[in-house]
Amino acid sequence: MAMARVPFISCAVFTSLARGITLHRGLSASGLVDDGESTILNNDAVESATFEGYLAKAVWAMSARSIDAASAWKTQYLGVEDDRQPHDCGSNSRFIISNFTLGTPLFGLHGVHAAGVSGARSHTSGEISVERMEDILDEVIEGTTYSPWMDNHFALYRYDLVPLVSKFRAAGQKFVVLSWDADGLTFYSVIAHVAKSQEIYEFISHQKPTNAYEIVRFPVARHYFGGRFESLEADNRNVALHFSQTTRDLTHAVHFFKDVLDLDPIDQGTFDGGRFAIFNLSTHESTSEMNMHYGQVQLWE
């Protein structure tokens, strides 16, 4: 099962031209903690500092036509809080998830139409526009069968997937359900693509969605729990597990993470003609070393 080769670009520290994540960085030196906003340290302090952070935001470029529909989708299915802001240089579908069981109390989901004043930047992405990329995803993702294009997604843990499946089915939202093994348990993924956008969401739980008509077996784990999986209480709060994307050259991407971010994979492997590498970006001791290793970036080839 070879992974799709998709020309997305993203970075772990700043948002990309097409899609990506933001890593909130904290700086600790001499027992003081910097929230990344106000404190300036001298060179000696910086050299002795320990950098820590956590996954704080997922971002997708979005065409102007898709803002309203993507906003309505997130409101309907994700229980988000509105964080949309007026701008002269574009529009946005910015929301916050605040009902988390673990991790950061606020997580940003941002769809951004950054066309610039009078559309000055609307064609700077090259021959393929953001709108065309959204159309390509609509063409290649049928919605009810697994596609490697779905490996470009943002994943959340949610204890009970049954209400989500019921809501999707009632509204005519297409989705696929996968099962896979990790930490000696069977997990389930419900994956849905937001039409006319690059947004794809994967909801993960160890509780089987008993109202799913079909469950497709996936050959490897779709999240690295590292033996630290926790069975959370039966509610519909969330955990931001990971941001995933495909790459046409996994070796090059792994070298990039090492050379630029000084990160090594916490897990990597091969399967059915595909390869993957998983990085842990939530480096604060209260998050990364406990509680399901959430805050990952995954790369699939």
mmCIF file of C-alpha atoms in Angstrom:
data_model
loop_
_atom_site.group_PDB
_atom_site.id
_atom_site.type_symbol
_atom_site.label_atom_id
_atom_site.label_comp_id
_atom_site.label_asym_id
_atom_site.label_seq_id
_atom_site.Cartn_x
_atom_site.Cartn_y
_atom_site.Cartn_z
ATOM 1 C CA MET A 1 0.000 0.000 0.000
ATOM 2 C CA ALA A 2 2.124 2.867 -1.290
ATOM 3 C CA MET A 3 1.498 6.296 0.127
ATOM 4 C CA ALA A 4 0.356 9.161 -2.086
ATOM 5 C CA ARG A 5 2.972 11.687 -3.136
ATOM 6 C CA VAL A 6 1.462 15.038 -2.328
ATOM 7 C CA PRO A 7 3.153 18.446 -2.870
ATOM 8 C CA PHE A 8 2.282 19.876 0.535
ATOM 9 C CA ILE A 9 4.795 21.956 2.473
ATOM 10 C CA SER A 10 4.844 22.425 6.214
ATOM 11 C CA CYS A 11 7.183 23.242 9.066
ATOM 12 C CA ALA A 12 7.172 22.475 12.751
ATOM 13 C CA VAL A 13 7.828 25.982 14.030
ATOM 14 C CA PHE A 14 5.936 28.226 11.656
ATOM 15 C CA THR A 15 2.927 27.747 9.456
ATOM 16 C CA SER A 16 3.457 26.809 5.838
ATOM 17 C CA LEU A 17 2.245 28.053 2.498
ATOM 18 C CA ALA A 18 -0.143 25.145 2.135
ATOM 19 C CA ARG A 19 -0.731 23.451 5.453
ATOM 20 C CA GLY A 20 1.166 22.937 8.680
ATOM 21 C CA ILE A 21 1.351 23.202 12.435
ATOM 22 C CA THR A 22 2.606 25.659 15.001
ATOM 23 C CA LEU A 23 4.856 24.610 17.845
ATOM 24 C CA HIS A 24 4.558 26.863 20.882
ATOM 25 C CA ARG A 25 8.077 27.170 22.257
ATOM 26 C CA GLY A 26 8.894 27.760 25.902
ATOM 27 C CA LEU A 27 12.375 28.744 27.070
ATOM 28 C CA SER A 28 13.757 27.730 30.450
ATOM 29 C CA ALA A 29 17.013 29.125 31.858
ATOM 30 C CA SER A 30 18.347 29.373 35.419
ATOM 31 C CA GLY A 31 15.027 28.204 36.796
ATOM 32 C CA LEU A 32 13.029 30.886 34.957
ATOM 33 C CA VAL A 33 10.416 30.015 32.390
ATOM 34 C CA ASP A 34 9.724 32.180 29.380
ATOM 35 C CA ASP A 35 6.345 32.001 27.703
ATOM 36 C CA GLY A 36 7.908 33.002 24.387
ATOM 37 C CA GLU A 37 6.396 36.462 24.342
ATOM 38 C CA SER A 38 8.257 38.894 26.560
ATOM 39 C CA THR A 39 11.553 37.795 28.104
ATOM 40 C CA ILE A 40 14.859 38.396 26.309
ATOM 41 C CA LEU A 41 17.852 36.404 27.540
ATOM 42 C CA ASN A 42 21.538 37.104 26.956
ATOM 43 C CA ASN A 43 23.711 34.757 24.898
ATOM 44 C CA ASP A 44 25.027 32.854 27.895
ATOM 45 C CA ALA A 45 21.512 32.177 29.118
ATOM 46 C CA VAL A 46 20.366 31.069 25.669
ATOM 47 C CA GLU A 47 23.287 28.650 25.338
ATOM 48 C CA SER A 48 22.375 27.007 28.633
ATOM 49 C CA ALA A 49 18.624 27.111 28.037
ATOM 50 C CA THR A 50 16.382 24.117 27.556
ATOM 51 C CA PHE A 51 13.831 24.517 24.803
ATOM 52 C CA GLU A 52 10.472 22.941 25.386
ATOM 53 C CA GLY A 53 7.198 23.180 23.542
ATOM 54 C CA TYR A 54 3.919 21.629 22.569
ATOM 55 C CA LEU A 55 1.760 21.291 19.497
ATOM 56 C CA ALA A 56 -0.533 24.315 19.594
ATOM 57 C CA LYS A 57 -2.198 24.853 16.211
ATOM 58 C CA ALA A 58 -2.995 23.217 12.873
ATOM 59 C CA VAL A 59 -3.196 25.461 9.796
ATOM 60 C CA TRP A 60 -4.493 24.992 6.267
ATOM 61 C CA ALA A 61 -4.409 27.399 3.333
ATOM 62 C CA MET A 62 -7.952 27.947 2.077
ATOM 63 C CA SER A 63 -9.574 29.531 -0.950
ATOM 64 C CA ALA A 64 -12.061 32.347 -0.488
ATOM 65 C CA ARG A 65 -14.988 30.185 -1.645
ATOM 66 C CA SER A 66 -14.360 27.610 1.094
ATOM 67 C CA ILE A 67 -14.201 29.790 4.203
ATOM 68 C CA ASP A 68 -17.890 29.700 5.096
ATOM 69 C CA ALA A 69 -18.396 25.974 4.433
ATOM 70 C CA ALA A 70 -15.274 24.966 6.378
ATOM 71 C CA SER A 71 -16.324 27.199 9.257
ATOM 72 C CA ALA A 72 -19.763 25.587 9.361
ATOM 73 C CA TRP A 73 -18.188 22.091 9.296
ATOM 74 C CA LYS A 74 -15.943 22.759 12.279
ATOM 75 C CA THR A 75 -18.827 24.304 14.200
ATOM 76 C CA GLN A 76 -21.079 21.332 13.509
ATOM 77 C CA TYR A 77 -18.698 18.465 14.250
ATOM 78 C CA LEU A 78 -15.859 19.683 16.460
ATOM 79 C CA GLY A 79 -17.477 21.737 19.198
ATOM 80 C CA VAL A 80 -15.220 24.707 18.518
ATOM 81 C CA GLU A 81 -15.160 28.297 19.724
ATOM 82 C CA ASP A 82 -15.146 31.068 17.132
ATOM 83 C CA ASP A 83 -11.806 32.872 16.745
ATOM 84 C CA ARG A 84 -12.399 34.488 13.346
ATOM 85 C CA GLN A 85 -10.820 37.903 12.893
ATOM 86 C CA PRO A 86 -11.344 40.596 10.223
ATOM 87 C CA HIS A 87 -8.356 41.381 7.979
ATOM 88 C CA ASP A 88 -7.855 43.662 5.006
ATOM 89 C CA CYS A 89 -5.513 41.111 3.389
ATOM 90 C CA GLY A 90 -7.810 38.081 3.439
ATOM 91 C CA SER A 91 -10.306 36.065 5.425
ATOM 92 C CA ASN A 92 -10.136 33.094 7.726
ATOM 93 C CA SER A 93 -11.847 30.112 9.268
ATOM 94 C CA ARG A 94 -10.148 30.320 12.670
ATOM 95 C CA PHE A 95 -11.491 28.338 15.594
ATOM 96 C CA ILE A 96 -10.349 27.062 18.981
ATOM 97 C CA ILE A 97 -10.954 23.698 20.606
ATOM 98 C CA SER A 98 -11.065 24.131 24.371
ATOM 99 C CA ASN A 99 -12.686 20.905 25.620
ATOM 100 C CA PHE A 100 -9.481 18.927 26.085
ATOM 101 C CA THR A 101 -8.898 16.105 28.533
ATOM 102 C CA LEU A 102 -5.101 16.303 28.214
ATOM 103 C CA GLY A 103 -2.569 18.851 27.042
ATOM 104 C CA THR A 104 -2.919 22.497 26.141
ATOM 105 C CA PRO A 105 -6.255 24.024 27.243
ATOM 106 C CA LEU A 106 -6.648 25.729 23.857
ATOM 107 C CA PHE A 107 -5.824 24.352 20.401
ATOM 108 C CA GLY A 108 -6.155 26.374 17.204
ATOM 109 C CA LEU A 109 -7.681 25.104 13.945
ATOM 110 C CA HIS A 110 -7.034 27.759 11.323
ATOM 111 C CA GLY A 111 -8.146 27.808 7.708
ATOM 112 C CA VAL A 112 -6.645 30.941 6.155
ATOM 113 C CA HIS A 113 -7.294 32.720 2.877
ATOM 114 C CA ALA A 114 -4.205 34.948 2.757
ATOM 115 C CA ALA A 115 -4.699 36.585 -0.614
ATOM 116 C CA GLY A 116 -3.175 39.909 0.400
ATOM 117 C CA VAL A 117 -4.595 43.394 -0.088
ATOM 118 C CA SER A 118 -6.597 43.451 -3.332
ATOM 119 C CA GLY A 119 -5.592 39.821 -3.929
ATOM 120 C CA ALA A 120 -1.904 40.664 -4.364
ATOM 121 C CA ARG A 121 -0.735 37.267 -3.061
ATOM 122 C CA SER A 122 -3.496 35.128 -4.470
ATOM 123 C CA HIS A 123 -1.329 33.664 -7.252
ATOM 124 C CA THR A 124 2.011 33.334 -5.475
ATOM 125 C CA SER A 125 1.631 29.570 -4.925
ATOM 126 C CA GLY A 126 2.723 28.760 -8.481
ATOM 127 C CA GLU A 127 0.804 26.955 -11.197
ATOM 128 C CA ILE A 128 -1.524 25.124 -8.800
ATOM 129 C CA SER A 129 -3.723 27.497 -6.842
ATOM 130 C CA VAL A 130 -5.123 26.725 -3.404
ATOM 131 C CA GLU A 131 -8.570 26.356 -4.963
ATOM 132 C CA ARG A 132 -7.221 23.831 -7.492
ATOM 133 C CA MET A 133 -5.554 21.835 -4.701
ATOM 134 C CA GLU A 134 -8.894 21.707 -2.906
ATOM 135 C CA ASP A 135 -10.516 20.437 -6.115
ATOM 136 C CA ILE A 136 -7.823 17.758 -6.503
ATOM 137 C CA LEU A 137 -8.584 16.429 -3.038
ATOM 138 C CA ASP A 138 -12.294 16.327 -3.863
ATOM 139 C CA GLU A 139 -11.437 14.319 -6.991
ATOM 140 C CA VAL A 140 -9.100 11.755 -5.405
ATOM 141 C CA ILE A 141 -10.867 11.236 -2.060
ATOM 142 C CA GLU A 142 -14.092 9.314 -2.640
ATOM 143 C CA GLY A 143 -14.848 9.615 1.066
ATOM 144 C CA THR A 144 -16.210 6.185 2.008
ATOM 145 C CA THR A 145 -13.090 4.146 1.164
ATOM 146 C CA TYR A 146 -9.581 4.623 2.524
ATOM 147 C CA SER A 147 -7.212 6.655 0.348
ATOM 148 C CA PRO A 148 -3.516 7.367 1.052
ATOM 149 C CA TRP A 149 -4.418 11.032 0.545
ATOM 150 C CA MET A 150 -6.144 10.728 3.910
ATOM 151 C CA ASP A 151 -2.714 10.451 5.511
ATOM 152 C CA ASN A 152 -2.642 14.248 5.250
ATOM 153 C CA HIS A 153 -4.739 14.914 8.339
ATOM 154 C CA PHE A 154 -5.039 16.226 11.872
ATOM 155 C CA ALA A 155 -5.856 13.553 14.461
ATOM 156 C CA LEU A 156 -7.782 13.826 17.727
ATOM 157 C CA TYR A 157 -8.469 11.256 20.412
ATOM 158 C CA ARG A 158 -12.130 10.973 21.381
ATOM 159 C CA TYR A 159 -13.364 8.268 23.742
ATOM 160 C CA ASP A 160 -16.725 7.584 22.084
ATOM 161 C CA LEU A 161 -16.938 7.603 18.275
ATOM 162 C CA VAL A 162 -20.548 6.416 18.060
ATOM 163 C CA PRO A 163 -22.155 9.903 18.318
ATOM 164 C CA LEU A 164 -19.744 11.229 15.691
ATOM 165 C CA VAL A 165 -20.576 8.407 13.252
ATOM 166 C CA SER A 166 -24.289 9.015 13.835
ATOM 167 C CA LYS A 167 -23.909 12.726 13.216
ATOM 168 C CA PHE A 168 -21.871 12.179 10.038
ATOM 169 C CA ARG A 169 -24.397 9.696 8.665
ATOM 170 C CA ALA A 170 -27.401 11.893 9.464
ATOM 171 C CA ALA A 171 -25.848 14.867 7.684
ATOM 172 C CA GLY A 172 -24.614 12.894 4.662
ATOM 173 C CA GLN A 173 -20.944 13.496 5.539
ATOM 174 C CA LYS A 174 -18.797 10.778 3.971
ATOM 175 C CA PHE A 175 -16.298 9.002 6.214
ATOM 176 C CA VAL A 176 -14.224 5.833 6.504
ATOM 177 C CA VAL A 177 -13.555 3.688 9.578
ATOM 178 C CA LEU A 178 -10.238 1.874 10.085
ATOM 179 C CA SER A 179 -9.002 -0.526 12.765
ATOM 180 C CA TRP A 180 -5.381 -1.046 13.799
ATOM 181 C CA ASP A 181 -3.300 -2.329 16.687
ATOM 182 C CA ALA A 182 -1.081 -0.505 19.182
ATOM 183 C CA ASP A 183 -0.030 -1.073 22.805
ATOM 184 C CA GLY A 184 -1.657 -4.506 22.748
ATOM 185 C CA LEU A 185 -5.081 -3.040 21.942
ATOM 186 C CA THR A 186 -7.224 -2.529 18.856
ATOM 187 C CA PHE A 187 -7.884 1.093 17.961
ATOM 188 C CA TYR A 188 -10.362 2.650 15.564
ATOM 189 C CA SER A 189 -10.092 5.690 13.303
ATOM 190 C CA VAL A 190 -12.962 7.661 11.792
ATOM 191 C CA ILE A 191 -11.609 9.818 8.951
ATOM 192 C CA ALA A 192 -13.524 12.585 7.190
ATOM 193 C CA HIS A 193 -12.551 15.147 4.544
ATOM 194 C CA VAL A 194 -14.081 18.620 4.583
ATOM 195 C CA ALA A 195 -15.287 19.126 1.003
ATOM 196 C CA LYS A 196 -13.646 21.891 -1.052
ATOM 197 C CA SER A 197 -10.827 22.242 1.460
ATOM 198 C CA GLN A 198 -7.524 20.650 2.432
ATOM 199 C CA GLU A 199 -8.853 19.832 5.903
ATOM 200 C CA ILE A 200 -8.970 16.135 6.791
ATOM 201 C CA TYR A 201 -9.703 14.978 10.334
ATOM 202 C CA GLU A 202 -9.027 11.613 11.961
ATOM 203 C CA PHE A 203 -10.791 10.733 15.221
ATOM 204 C CA ILE A 204 -9.118 7.905 17.171
ATOM 205 C CA SER A 205 -10.412 5.738 20.016
ATOM 206 C CA HIS A 206 -9.931 2.271 21.490
ATOM 207 C CA GLN A 207 -13.714 2.011 21.748
ATOM 208 C CA LYS A 208 -15.240 0.342 18.687
ATOM 209 C CA PRO A 209 -17.869 2.464 16.901
ATOM 210 C CA THR A 210 -20.597 -0.159 17.002
ATOM 211 C CA ASN A 211 -22.771 1.747 14.514
ATOM 212 C CA ALA A 212 -20.133 1.619 11.739
ATOM 213 C CA TYR A 213 -21.310 -0.427 8.767
ATOM 214 C CA GLU A 214 -17.797 -1.289 7.557
ATOM 215 C CA ILE A 215 -14.418 -1.255 9.286
ATOM 216 C CA VAL A 216 -11.258 -1.577 7.173
ATOM 217 C CA ARG A 217 -8.130 -3.128 8.653
ATOM 218 C CA PHE A 218 -4.976 -0.936 8.520
ATOM 219 C CA PRO A 219 -1.620 -2.775 8.712
ATOM 220 C CA VAL A 220 0.289 -0.528 11.146
ATOM 221 C CA ALA A 221 -0.453 1.780 14.066
ATOM 222 C CA ARG A 222 -1.709 5.221 13.072
ATOM 223 C CA HIS A 223 -0.466 6.829 16.298
ATOM 224 C CA TYR A 224 2.580 6.014 18.411
ATOM 225 C CA PHE A 225 1.439 5.600 22.019
ATOM 226 C CA GLY A 226 4.780 4.223 23.187
ATOM 227 C CA GLY A 227 3.184 2.043 25.852
ATOM 228 C CA ARG A 228 1.575 5.091 27.478
ATOM 229 C CA PHE A 229 -1.988 4.839 26.235
ATOM 230 C CA GLU A 230 -4.573 5.926 28.797
ATOM 231 C CA SER A 231 -8.223 4.949 28.690
ATOM 232 C CA LEU A 232 -9.919 8.250 29.325
ATOM 233 C CA GLU A 233 -13.337 8.827 30.793
ATOM 234 C CA ALA A 234 -16.392 8.306 28.643
ATOM 235 C CA ASP A 235 -17.045 11.818 27.405
ATOM 236 C CA ASN A 236 -16.561 13.740 24.179
ATOM 237 C CA ARG A 237 -13.598 15.839 25.162
ATOM 238 C CA ASN A 238 -10.538 15.624 22.941
ATOM 239 C CA VAL A 239 -6.776 15.121 22.876
ATOM 240 C CA ALA A 240 -4.724 16.650 20.026
ATOM 241 C CA LEU A 241 -2.750 13.550 19.011
ATOM 242 C CA HIS A 242 -0.843 14.408 15.843
ATOM 243 C CA PHE A 243 -0.522 16.216 12.539
ATOM 244 C CA SER A 244 0.217 13.928 9.594
ATOM 245 C CA GLN A 245 1.284 14.448 6.004
ATOM 246 C CA THR A 246 2.726 12.517 3.085
ATOM 247 C CA THR A 247 6.122 12.982 1.489
ATOM 248 C CA ARG A 248 7.712 11.730 -1.712
ATOM 249 C CA ASP A 249 11.145 11.411 -0.064
ATOM 250 C CA LEU A 250 10.971 10.241 3.533
ATOM 251 C CA THR A 251 14.750 10.015 3.885
ATOM 252 C CA HIS A 252 15.170 13.662 2.925
ATOM 253 C CA ALA A 253 12.365 14.720 5.279
ATOM 254 C CA VAL A 254 13.904 12.802 8.214
ATOM 255 C CA HIS A 255 17.253 14.503 7.538
ATOM 256 C CA PHE A 256 15.495 17.885 7.502
ATOM 257 C CA PHE A 257 13.954 17.305 10.915
ATOM 258 C CA LYS A 258 17.371 16.334 12.274
ATOM 259 C CA ASP A 259 19.389 19.121 10.624
ATOM 260 C CA VAL A 260 16.932 21.967 11.203
ATOM 261 C CA LEU A 261 14.995 20.933 14.329
ATOM 262 C CA ASP A 262 17.448 18.467 15.900
ATOM 263 C CA LEU A 263 14.669 15.883 16.104
ATOM 264 C CA ASP A 264 15.019 12.131 15.579
ATOM 265 C CA PRO A 265 12.024 9.875 14.923
ATOM 266 C CA ILE A 266 10.521 8.250 18.000
ATOM 267 C CA ASP A 267 9.205 5.513 15.700
ATOM 268 C CA GLN A 268 9.653 4.547 12.061
ATOM 269 C CA GLY A 269 9.015 1.528 9.880
ATOM 270 C CA THR A 270 7.868 0.043 6.579
ATOM 271 C CA PHE A 271 4.723 -1.756 5.423
ATOM 272 C CA ASP A 272 3.129 -2.882 2.164
ATOM 273 C CA GLY A 273 5.460 -0.768 0.041
ATOM 274 C CA GLY A 274 5.127 2.302 2.267
ATOM 275 C CA ARG A 275 7.302 3.896 4.947
ATOM 276 C CA PHE A 276 6.633 6.185 7.888
ATOM 277 C CA ALA A 277 8.468 8.250 10.492
ATOM 278 C CA ILE A 278 6.969 9.813 13.626
ATOM 279 C CA PHE A 279 8.375 12.778 15.540
ATOM 280 C CA ASN A 280 7.454 14.004 19.003
ATOM 281 C CA LEU A 281 7.012 17.777 19.019
ATOM 282 C CA SER A 282 5.463 18.151 22.456
ATOM 283 C CA THR A 283 8.683 18.189 24.425
ATOM 284 C CA HIS A 284 7.473 19.535 27.756
ATOM 285 C CA GLU A 285 7.886 16.860 30.427
ATOM 286 C CA SER A 286 4.270 17.160 31.525
ATOM 287 C CA THR A 287 3.047 16.207 28.061
ATOM 288 C CA SER A 288 5.451 14.187 25.945
ATOM 289 C CA GLU A 289 6.667 11.642 28.478
ATOM 290 C CA MET A 290 3.187 10.840 29.711
ATOM 291 C CA ASN A 291 -0.357 10.699 28.413
ATOM 292 C CA MET A 292 -0.246 8.882 25.080
ATOM 293 C CA HIS A 293 2.678 10.777 23.469
ATOM 294 C CA TYR A 294 0.347 13.365 21.982
ATOM 295 C CA GLY A 295 1.651 16.296 19.933
ATOM 296 C CA GLN A 296 3.336 14.321 17.143
ATOM 297 C CA VAL A 297 4.162 15.033 13.526
ATOM 298 C CA GLN A 298 3.890 12.011 11.245
ATOM 299 C CA LEU A 299 5.361 11.570 7.754
ATOM 300 C CA TRP A 300 4.148 8.858 5.360
ATOM 301 C CA GLU A 301 5.684 7.824 2.032
#
